[in-house]
Amino acid sequence: MTRRTFIAGAAAPWVVSGADLGFRFTDVTRAAGIAFSHNSGAFGKKYLPETLGPGCAFFDYDADGWQDILLVNGQDWPGQRRTRSTLRLYRNNRDGTFTDVTRKAGLDVEMYGMGVAAGDFDNDGFPDLFISCVGQSRLFRNRGNGTFEDITVRAGLGDRTGFSSSALWVDYDRDGLLDLFVCNYVKWSPETDIQCSLDGKHPSYCTPEAYRGSTCWLFRNRGDGTFEDVTAKSGIFDSSSKSLGVTMFDYDLDGWCDLFVANDTQPNKLYRNRGDGSFEEIGVRAGLAFSEDGKARAGMGVDAADYDNSGIPSLAITNFHDEMLGLYHSIGGGRYVDWAARTEVGRLTRRTLGFGCFFFDADLDGLLDLLVVNGHIDEGVSRVRRDVSYAQAPLLLMNEGGGDFRDVAAEVGGGFATPKVGRGAAFGDFDNDGDLDVLITTNQGPAYLYRNDQTAGHRSIRIRLVGTQSNRDGIGATVQFTAGDSQGSRMVRSGSSYLSQSELPATFGLGRREKADRVVVRWPSGRVEEFTNVRPGRYRCTESTGIEREG
């Protein structure tokens, strides 16, 4: 059997044998010095938040050109003190290993963390951190000297307690400053926790139907180190939402970032950016609110990307077992349909419970593949469902072209297909070799770092954007490429997946091609810049200045 890669009707320029995927994964967690175990705080009472964390991130906190790692952690519940647990920041040593610099960086702080969003909100060249929490979420400003300071209260984000989940940075008003969007799950506290049972005998976690919903938040960056809560006046307020995942994409290709929110047992929401500081919710109209049979599913993780290289982004949304992953594809006119049931994706995800997910070009062939991590919320599920397990194997769905995917998790090596209680997932090139490595977190368990090694000689172009009129990170920019008969686009984005964030540089797989004929950067400011004959390698593209090779 051969695997053919091609672009929208064009003949494949190469063929890769099915016996050799063209890349492999190696589990380098221990060798890299990543020693982490998530603490959900579970002690037998079955508190709802225990089921959902944690997230993770690839981000370059010290701006040295190498991706660092952040792992979010929970903590023990009040009155159940057993161990001290905090998030973990690992600095990249540039030799394949990492050093735990959590305490040195000033992040050795206890909190019941859920997710992370990294972005340079003050445009000083160093990414700041927002940690979403059960209770008070935290904003840490990067001082630029290897340390962070907690500015939550000073920034105007104090006294915003909730059950916060995913978050992202987005310049929704295109003023050159990153604003902050925060998902909230349900109204919950230890005093209002409700216990249920899977089998009528053993206590279990209740589904979100047992709780009232909670609105997402939108905070506008004032540019003076503080934020204004614009949730209501922007049209975002909706107390019926039970939000777990969020991604940004340009739904109508008008240059303004729109926001998609995955809701658990409530309709998903698509907030179309009107360009005047407000949003219009059009999830139902766009065909993204429900499953194909009109049901609200258990939306957890979400990502948006141009996986078919059509220039129009599609969406992947992870759901509960028996619900399948949602794979929404544009059919034009602002409408989407779920193609999962028409492909192998539906069959492969029918019995899994998905959380983190992201599109990335695993084999650098120019087509975006899809990674999904899975794991149930209750360790007792096998007592009532023999076909559903607590720990579940992740999926690595290789893009076959023409809308088809196949799972190669068991073939890629490194023990990647070993069942896990998966939650967060992110990608990033931590060793600067041009391909994309993978970071996965598990609930009440370890994190995993998988190094990607190319074996077919495929190469890539990696572009790090630096905004001047736009926000410093270039978040919201779209980068388009053409290389022979291959073409595609990538958006620079914060957030996505589930509680997690992947690296910001845009990566384009070239296969064995010698160059990209054309690269076009569409900045959030509206500026458009074009570069020709770009050869494989790492580049820095500065708005209004040009592109230069790095490394």
Coordinates of C-alpha atoms in Angstrom, one line a residue:
M1 CA 0.0 0.0 0.0
T2 CA 1.3 3.5 -0.8
R3 CA 0.4 6.8 0.7
R4 CA 0.0 9.6 -1.9
T5 CA 0.1 13.2 -0.9
F6 CA -1.5 15.7 -3.3
I7 CA -3.1 19.1 -3.3
A8 CA -6.7 19.6 -4.6
G9 CA -6.6 17.6 -7.8
A10 CA -2.9 18.0 -8.6
A11 CA -0.7 15.0 -9.2
A12 CA 1.5 14.0 -6.2
P13 CA 5.1 15.1 -6.7
W14 CA 6.3 12.1 -4.6
V15 CA 5.1 8.9 -3.0
V16 CA 6.0 7.6 0.4
S17 CA 5.8 3.9 1.2
G18 CA 3.2 2.9 3.8
A19 CA 6.0 1.0 5.5
D20 CA 7.8 4.3 6.1
L21 CA 5.7 7.2 7.2
G22 CA 8.5 9.6 6.4
F23 CA 8.9 10.5 10.1
R24 CA 8.9 8.9 13.6
F25 CA 8.3 9.9 17.2
T26 CA 10.7 9.3 20.0
D27 CA 9.6 9.6 23.7
V28 CA 12.3 11.9 25.1
T29 CA 10.4 13.0 28.2
R30 CA 12.9 11.6 30.7
A31 CA 16.0 12.2 28.6
A32 CA 14.9 15.8 28.2
G33 CA 14.6 16.3 32.0
I34 CA 10.8 16.7 32.1
A35 CA 9.7 15.4 35.4
F36 CA 6.1 16.3 36.1
S37 CA 3.0 14.8 37.6
H38 CA -0.3 16.5 37.5
N39 CA -2.2 16.9 40.8
S40 CA -6.0 17.0 40.3
G41 CA -6.5 17.2 44.1
A42 CA -8.8 14.1 43.9
F43 CA -9.4 12.6 47.3
G44 CA -12.6 10.6 46.9
K45 CA -15.3 13.4 46.9
K46 CA -15.5 13.5 43.1
Y47 CA -15.3 17.2 42.7
L48 CA -16.1 18.2 39.1
P49 CA -12.8 20.1 38.3
E50 CA -10.8 17.0 39.0
T51 CA -11.8 15.5 35.7
L52 CA -10.6 18.2 33.3
G53 CA -7.0 19.4 33.6
P54 CA -4.3 20.2 32.8
G55 CA -3.0 22.2 29.8
C56 CA 0.5 22.9 28.4
A57 CA 2.4 25.3 26.2
F58 CA 5.4 25.6 23.9
F59 CA 6.5 29.3 24.1
D60 CA 9.9 31.1 24.0
Y61 CA 9.8 32.9 27.4
D62 CA 13.3 34.2 27.3
A63 CA 13.3 35.2 23.6
D64 CA 16.4 33.2 22.7
G65 CA 14.9 31.5 19.7
W66 CA 14.3 28.1 21.4
Q67 CA 10.9 26.9 22.5
D68 CA 10.4 26.4 26.3
I69 CA 7.7 24.4 28.0
L70 CA 5.1 25.3 30.6
L71 CA 2.9 22.6 32.3
V72 CA -0.1 23.7 34.3
N73 CA -0.9 22.0 37.6
G74 CA -3.8 21.8 40.1
Q75 CA -3.5 21.6 43.9
D76 CA -5.0 19.9 46.9
W77 CA -8.4 21.0 48.0
P78 CA -8.7 23.1 51.2
G79 CA -8.6 20.8 54.2
Q80 CA -6.9 18.0 52.2
R81 CA -3.3 19.2 52.3
R82 CA -1.0 16.4 51.2
T83 CA 1.6 17.9 48.9
R84 CA 2.6 21.2 47.4
S85 CA 2.1 21.4 43.7
T86 CA 2.7 24.2 41.2
L87 CA 2.9 24.7 37.5
R88 CA 6.3 24.0 36.0
L89 CA 8.4 26.1 33.6
Y90 CA 11.2 24.3 31.8
R91 CA 13.9 26.4 30.0
N92 CA 15.3 24.9 26.8
N93 CA 19.0 24.2 27.2
R94 CA 19.4 24.1 23.4
D95 CA 20.9 20.6 23.5
G96 CA 17.7 18.5 23.7
T97 CA 17.3 19.0 27.5
F98 CA 15.4 21.3 29.7
T99 CA 16.0 22.8 33.2
D100 CA 13.2 23.4 35.7
V101 CA 13.3 27.2 36.3
T102 CA 9.9 27.5 38.0
R103 CA 11.2 28.9 41.3
K104 CA 13.8 31.1 39.7
A105 CA 11.2 32.6 37.3
G106 CA 8.9 33.5 40.2
L107 CA 6.2 31.0 39.1
D108 CA 6.4 28.7 42.1
V109 CA 2.8 29.7 43.1
E110 CA 0.1 27.4 44.2
M111 CA -3.2 27.7 42.3
Y112 CA -5.8 25.3 40.9
G113 CA -4.6 25.8 37.3
M114 CA -6.4 24.6 34.2
G115 CA -5.1 26.2 31.1
V116 CA -2.5 28.6 29.7
A117 CA -2.3 31.3 27.0
A118 CA 1.0 33.0 26.2
G119 CA 1.2 36.4 24.5
D120 CA 3.1 39.6 24.6
F121 CA 0.3 41.9 25.7
D122 CA 2.7 44.9 26.4
N123 CA 4.7 44.5 23.2
D124 CA 8.0 44.5 24.9
G125 CA 9.3 41.4 23.1
F126 CA 8.7 38.9 25.9
P127 CA 5.6 36.7 26.1
D128 CA 3.4 37.1 29.2
L129 CA 1.3 34.3 30.7
F130 CA -2.3 34.0 31.6
I131 CA -3.2 30.9 33.7
S132 CA -6.8 30.0 33.8
C133 CA -7.9 28.6 37.2
V134 CA -10.7 27.3 39.3
G135 CA -11.1 30.4 41.5
Q136 CA -8.9 33.4 40.7
S137 CA -7.1 33.1 37.4
R138 CA -3.6 34.8 37.2
L139 CA -1.8 37.1 34.8
F140 CA 2.0 37.0 35.0
R141 CA 4.0 39.7 33.2
N142 CA 7.3 38.7 31.8
R143 CA 9.9 41.1 33.1
G144 CA 12.4 40.2 30.3
N145 CA 15.1 39.1 32.7
G146 CA 13.9 35.5 33.1
T147 CA 11.4 36.3 35.8
F148 CA 7.6 37.0 35.9
E149 CA 5.5 39.1 38.2
D150 CA 1.9 38.5 39.2
I151 CA 0.0 41.6 38.0
T152 CA -3.5 40.2 38.2
V153 CA -5.0 42.8 40.5
R154 CA -3.0 45.7 39.1
A155 CA -4.1 44.8 35.6
G156 CA -7.8 44.9 36.6
L157 CA -8.3 41.1 36.4
G158 CA -8.7 40.5 40.1
D159 CA -12.1 39.6 41.6
R160 CA -13.0 37.6 38.5
T161 CA -13.3 34.2 40.1
G162 CA -14.9 31.3 38.2
F163 CA -14.3 27.9 36.8
S164 CA -12.1 29.1 33.9
S165 CA -10.9 26.7 31.2
S166 CA -9.3 27.6 27.9
A167 CA -8.1 31.1 27.0
L168 CA -6.4 33.0 24.2
W169 CA -4.8 36.3 23.3
V170 CA -6.4 38.1 20.3
D171 CA -6.2 41.6 18.9
Y172 CA -9.9 41.7 18.2
D173 CA -10.1 45.5 17.6
R174 CA -6.8 45.6 15.5
D175 CA -5.3 48.4 17.6
G176 CA -1.9 46.6 17.9
L177 CA -2.5 45.4 21.4
L178 CA -3.4 41.8 22.4
D179 CA -6.8 41.5 24.2
L180 CA -7.7 38.5 26.4
F181 CA -10.6 36.0 25.9
V182 CA -11.3 33.6 28.7
C183 CA -13.7 30.6 28.6
N184 CA -15.7 29.6 31.8
Y185 CA -17.2 26.2 32.3
V186 CA -20.1 26.1 34.8
K187 CA -21.1 27.7 38.1
W188 CA -19.3 25.5 40.6
S189 CA -17.9 25.4 44.1
P190 CA -17.0 22.6 46.6
E191 CA -20.2 23.5 48.5
T192 CA -22.4 23.2 45.4
D193 CA -20.7 20.1 43.9
I194 CA -23.2 17.4 42.9
Q195 CA -22.4 13.7 43.0
C196 CA -23.8 11.2 40.5
S197 CA -23.2 7.5 39.8
L198 CA -22.4 5.5 36.7
D199 CA -23.7 2.2 37.9
G200 CA -26.0 3.2 40.8
K201 CA -23.5 1.9 43.4
H202 CA -20.3 3.9 43.1
P203 CA -20.1 7.7 43.2
S204 CA -19.1 9.5 40.0
Y205 CA -18.7 12.9 38.5
C206 CA -21.9 14.5 37.2
T207 CA -22.3 15.8 33.7
P208 CA -22.5 19.6 33.1
E209 CA -26.3 19.3 32.8
A210 CA -26.3 19.3 36.6
Y211 CA -24.9 22.8 36.8
R212 CA -25.8 26.3 35.5
G213 CA -23.7 27.7 32.7
S214 CA -21.3 30.7 32.9
T215 CA -20.4 33.4 30.4
C216 CA -17.0 33.7 28.7
W217 CA -15.1 36.9 29.3
L218 CA -13.5 39.4 26.9
F219 CA -11.0 41.9 28.3
R220 CA -9.8 44.8 26.1
N221 CA -6.2 45.9 26.5
R222 CA -6.1 49.6 27.3
G223 CA -2.4 49.8 26.5
D224 CA -1.4 51.0 30.0
G225 CA -1.0 47.6 31.6
T226 CA -4.7 47.3 32.5
F227 CA -7.7 45.7 30.9
E228 CA -11.3 46.7 30.5
D229 CA -14.1 44.1 30.8
V230 CA -16.0 44.4 27.6
T231 CA -17.9 41.1 27.8
A232 CA -21.3 42.7 27.7
K233 CA -20.9 45.6 25.3
S234 CA -19.0 43.4 22.8
G235 CA -21.9 41.0 22.5
I236 CA -20.0 38.1 24.1
F237 CA -22.1 37.7 27.2
D238 CA -24.0 34.5 27.4
S239 CA -24.6 32.9 30.8
S240 CA -26.0 29.7 29.2
S241 CA -22.5 28.7 27.8
K242 CA -20.5 25.9 29.3
S243 CA -17.2 26.5 27.5
L244 CA -14.1 24.4 27.4
G245 CA -12.3 25.2 24.2
V246 CA -11.7 28.2 22.0
T247 CA -10.0 29.0 18.8
M248 CA -9.6 32.0 16.5
F249 CA -9.9 32.1 12.8
D250 CA -11.1 34.4 10.0
Y251 CA -14.5 32.9 9.3
D252 CA -15.5 35.4 6.5
L253 CA -11.9 36.2 5.3
D254 CA -12.5 39.9 6.0
G255 CA -9.3 40.5 8.0
W256 CA -10.9 40.5 11.4
C257 CA -10.4 37.6 13.8
D258 CA -13.5 35.7 14.7
L259 CA -13.9 33.4 17.8
F260 CA -15.2 29.9 18.0
V261 CA -16.1 28.5 21.4
A262 CA -16.7 24.7 22.0
N263 CA -19.4 24.2 24.6
D264 CA -20.2 21.1 26.6
T265 CA -23.8 20.0 26.2
Q266 CA -24.7 23.5 25.0
P267 CA -24.6 24.8 21.4
N268 CA -21.2 25.8 20.2
K269 CA -20.8 29.5 19.5
L270 CA -19.3 31.4 16.6
Y271 CA -18.7 35.0 17.4
R272 CA -18.3 36.9 14.1
N273 CA -16.2 40.1 14.5
R274 CA -18.1 43.0 13.1
G275 CA -15.0 45.2 13.0
D276 CA -16.5 47.9 15.3
G277 CA -15.6 46.4 18.6
S278 CA -18.6 44.0 18.8
F279 CA -19.4 40.5 17.8
E280 CA -22.5 38.7 16.3
E281 CA -23.1 35.1 17.4
I282 CA -23.9 33.0 14.3
G283 CA -23.1 29.4 15.3
V284 CA -26.4 28.1 14.1
R285 CA -26.4 30.0 10.9
A286 CA -22.9 28.8 10.1
G287 CA -23.8 25.1 10.8
L288 CA -21.3 24.9 13.7
A289 CA -23.6 24.9 16.7
F290 CA -24.8 21.3 16.6
S291 CA -24.0 17.8 15.3
E292 CA -25.4 16.8 11.9
D293 CA -28.4 15.3 13.7
G294 CA -29.1 18.6 15.5
K295 CA -27.7 17.8 18.9
A296 CA -25.4 19.8 21.2
R297 CA -22.4 17.6 21.9
A298 CA -19.8 17.7 24.6
G299 CA -17.3 20.0 22.9
M300 CA -13.9 20.0 24.6
G301 CA -11.0 20.8 22.4
V302 CA -11.0 22.7 19.1
D303 CA -8.7 23.9 16.4
A304 CA -9.2 25.7 13.1
A305 CA -6.9 25.4 10.1
D306 CA -6.7 25.2 6.3
Y307 CA -6.2 21.4 6.2
D308 CA -7.3 21.0 2.6
N309 CA -5.2 24.0 1.4
S310 CA -8.3 25.6 0.0
G311 CA -7.6 29.0 1.7
I312 CA -10.7 28.5 3.9
P313 CA -10.2 27.2 7.4
S314 CA -12.0 24.1 8.7
L315 CA -12.6 23.1 12.3
A316 CA -12.0 20.0 14.4
I317 CA -13.9 19.7 17.7
T318 CA -13.4 16.8 20.2
N319 CA -16.5 15.3 21.9
F320 CA -17.6 12.6 24.2
H321 CA -17.6 8.9 23.4
D322 CA -20.5 7.9 21.1
E323 CA -20.5 11.4 19.6
M324 CA -17.5 11.4 17.2
L325 CA -15.1 14.2 16.6
G326 CA -16.6 17.1 14.6
L327 CA -14.7 17.8 11.4
Y328 CA -16.4 20.9 9.9
H329 CA -15.6 21.8 6.4
S330 CA -16.7 24.9 4.5
I331 CA -19.2 24.4 1.7
G332 CA -19.2 28.1 0.8
G333 CA -21.6 30.9 1.6
G334 CA -20.4 31.0 5.2
R335 CA -21.8 27.5 5.8
Y336 CA -20.1 24.4 7.3
V337 CA -20.9 20.7 7.3
D338 CA -19.5 18.0 9.5
W339 CA -17.5 15.5 7.3
A340 CA -16.4 13.2 10.1
A341 CA -19.1 10.6 9.5
R342 CA -18.2 10.5 5.8
T343 CA -14.6 9.7 6.5
E344 CA -12.5 7.3 8.6
V345 CA -12.4 10.1 11.3
G346 CA -16.0 9.3 12.3
R347 CA -15.3 5.6 12.8
L348 CA -12.0 6.1 14.6
T349 CA -13.5 8.6 17.1
R350 CA -16.8 7.0 17.8
R351 CA -15.7 5.2 21.0
T352 CA -13.1 7.8 22.2
L353 CA -13.5 10.8 24.5
G354 CA -11.3 13.5 23.0
F355 CA -9.7 16.5 24.6
G356 CA -6.7 18.2 23.1
C357 CA -6.4 18.4 19.3
F358 CA -4.5 20.4 16.7
F359 CA -3.7 20.5 13.0
F360 CA 0.0 20.3 12.2
D361 CA 2.2 19.1 9.3
A362 CA 3.7 16.0 11.0
D363 CA 5.6 14.7 7.9
L364 CA 6.3 18.1 6.3
D365 CA 4.5 17.1 3.1
G366 CA 2.5 20.4 2.8
L367 CA -0.8 18.9 4.1
L368 CA -1.9 19.5 7.7
D369 CA -2.5 16.4 9.8
L370 CA -4.6 16.1 12.9
L371 CA -3.5 14.9 16.4
V372 CA -6.1 14.1 19.0
V373 CA -5.5 13.0 22.6
N374 CA -8.2 11.0 24.4
G375 CA -9.1 9.8 27.9
H376 CA -12.3 9.4 29.9
I377 CA -13.3 11.5 32.9
D378 CA -14.1 8.6 35.3
E379 CA -11.8 5.7 36.1
G380 CA -14.9 3.5 36.7
V381 CA -16.3 3.8 33.1
S382 CA -15.2 0.2 32.3
R383 CA -17.6 -1.2 34.9
V384 CA -20.6 0.0 32.8
R385 CA -19.1 0.1 29.3
R386 CA -16.8 -2.7 28.2
D387 CA -16.1 -0.9 24.9
V388 CA -14.9 2.3 26.6
S389 CA -11.8 2.6 28.8
Y390 CA -10.4 5.3 31.1
A391 CA -7.0 5.5 29.5
Q392 CA -7.3 5.7 25.7
A393 CA -4.8 5.8 22.8
P394 CA -4.2 9.1 21.1
L395 CA -4.9 9.4 17.4
L396 CA -2.5 10.7 14.8
L397 CA -4.6 11.2 11.7
M398 CA -2.5 11.7 8.6
N399 CA -4.0 13.8 5.8
E400 CA -4.3 11.6 2.7
G401 CA -5.6 14.5 0.6
G402 CA -9.1 14.6 -0.8
G403 CA -10.6 15.0 2.7
D404 CA -9.4 11.5 3.9
F405 CA -7.3 10.7 7.0
R406 CA -5.9 7.5 8.4
D407 CA -4.6 6.8 11.9
V408 CA -0.9 6.0 12.2
A409 CA -0.5 6.4 16.0
A410 CA 0.5 2.7 16.3
E411 CA 3.1 3.0 13.5
V412 CA 4.9 6.2 14.4
G413 CA 6.9 4.7 17.3
G414 CA 8.0 6.0 20.6
G415 CA 5.1 4.3 22.4
F416 CA 2.9 7.1 21.2
A417 CA -0.1 4.9 20.9
T418 CA 0.1 3.8 24.5
P419 CA -3.3 4.5 26.2
K420 CA -3.3 7.7 28.3
V421 CA -5.8 9.8 30.2
G422 CA -5.0 12.6 27.8
R423 CA -6.0 16.2 28.2
G424 CA -3.7 19.0 26.9
A425 CA -1.7 18.9 23.7
A426 CA 0.6 21.3 21.9
F427 CA 3.2 21.3 19.1
G428 CA 6.5 23.1 18.8
D429 CA 9.9 22.6 17.3
F430 CA 11.9 22.4 20.6
D431 CA 15.2 21.2 18.9
N432 CA 15.1 23.7 16.0
D433 CA 15.5 21.0 13.4
G434 CA 12.6 22.2 11.3
D435 CA 9.9 19.6 12.2
L436 CA 7.2 19.8 14.8
D437 CA 7.5 18.0 18.2
V438 CA 4.5 17.1 20.4
L439 CA 3.7 17.8 24.1
I440 CA 0.9 16.0 25.9
T441 CA -0.5 16.2 29.4
T442 CA -2.5 13.6 31.3
N443 CA -5.0 13.9 34.2
Q444 CA -3.4 12.9 37.5
G445 CA -0.4 11.7 35.6
P446 CA 2.8 12.6 33.7
A447 CA 3.5 14.8 30.7
Y448 CA 5.0 13.4 27.5
L449 CA 7.4 15.0 25.1
Y450 CA 7.7 13.3 21.7
R451 CA 10.6 14.3 19.4
N452 CA 9.7 14.3 15.7
D453 CA 12.4 13.0 13.4
Q454 CA 12.0 13.2 9.6
T455 CA 13.2 10.1 7.7
A456 CA 12.1 11.0 4.1
G457 CA 14.2 14.1 3.7
H458 CA 11.3 16.5 3.8
R459 CA 12.1 20.1 4.7
S460 CA 10.2 23.1 5.9
I461 CA 10.1 26.9 6.0
R462 CA 9.5 28.3 9.5
I463 CA 8.6 32.0 9.9
R464 CA 8.6 33.9 13.1
L465 CA 6.6 37.1 12.8
V466 CA 7.5 40.4 14.6
G467 CA 4.8 43.0 14.5
T468 CA 5.5 46.8 14.5
Q469 CA 2.1 48.3 13.7
S470 CA 0.5 45.0 14.5
N471 CA 0.9 43.3 17.9
R472 CA 4.4 42.2 18.5
D473 CA 3.7 38.4 18.2
G474 CA 1.8 38.8 14.9
I475 CA -1.1 37.0 16.4
G476 CA -4.0 37.0 13.9
A477 CA -1.6 37.3 10.9
T478 CA -2.2 34.8 8.0
V479 CA 0.8 33.5 6.1
Q480 CA 0.1 32.0 2.6
F481 CA 2.6 30.0 0.6
T482 CA 2.9 28.6 -2.9
A483 CA 5.5 26.0 -3.8
G484 CA 5.1 24.5 -7.2
D485 CA 1.6 22.8 -7.3
S486 CA 1.4 23.0 -3.5
Q487 CA -0.3 25.9 -1.7
G488 CA -1.7 26.6 1.7
S489 CA -2.1 29.1 4.6
R490 CA -1.4 29.2 8.3
M491 CA -2.8 31.7 10.9
V492 CA -0.5 32.7 13.8
R493 CA -2.7 32.1 16.8
S494 CA -2.8 31.9 20.6
G495 CA -4.8 29.2 22.4
S496 CA -6.6 26.4 20.5
S497 CA -6.4 22.7 21.3
Y498 CA -7.6 22.3 24.9
L499 CA -6.3 24.4 27.8
S500 CA -3.1 24.7 25.8
Q501 CA -1.0 26.7 23.3
S502 CA 1.3 25.6 20.5
E503 CA 4.3 27.7 19.4
L504 CA 3.7 30.9 17.4
P505 CA 6.1 30.5 14.4
A506 CA 4.3 29.3 11.2
T507 CA 5.6 26.2 9.6
F508 CA 5.2 25.0 6.0
G509 CA 6.2 21.6 4.9
L510 CA 7.9 21.6 1.4
G511 CA 8.3 17.9 1.0
R512 CA 11.4 17.6 -1.2
R513 CA 10.9 20.9 -3.0
E514 CA 13.8 23.3 -3.1
K515 CA 11.9 26.4 -2.2
A516 CA 8.6 28.2 -1.8
D517 CA 7.9 30.3 -4.9
R518 CA 5.8 32.8 -3.0
V519 CA 5.1 33.7 0.7
V520 CA 2.5 36.3 1.5
V521 CA 2.1 37.7 5.0
R522 CA -1.2 39.4 5.8
W523 CA -0.7 41.4 9.0
P524 CA -3.5 42.3 11.5
S525 CA -2.8 45.9 10.7
G526 CA -3.9 45.3 7.1
R527 CA -0.4 45.5 5.6
V528 CA 0.4 42.8 3.0
E529 CA 3.9 41.8 2.3
E530 CA 5.2 39.3 -0.4
F531 CA 8.4 37.4 -0.6
T532 CA 9.6 35.1 -3.4
N533 CA 12.0 32.2 -3.8
V534 CA 12.1 31.4 -0.1
R535 CA 14.3 28.4 0.6
P536 CA 14.0 25.9 3.5
G537 CA 15.0 27.2 6.9
R538 CA 14.1 29.5 9.8
Y539 CA 13.2 33.1 9.2
R540 CA 12.3 36.2 11.1
C541 CA 9.8 38.5 9.3
T542 CA 9.5 42.0 10.8
E543 CA 6.5 44.0 9.7
S544 CA 7.5 46.8 7.2
T545 CA 11.1 45.7 7.3
G546 CA 11.3 42.4 5.5
I547 CA 12.4 38.8 6.0
E548 CA 15.8 37.5 7.2
R549 CA 17.2 34.1 7.9
E550 CA 17.7 32.9 11.5
G551 CA 20.1 30.2 12.6

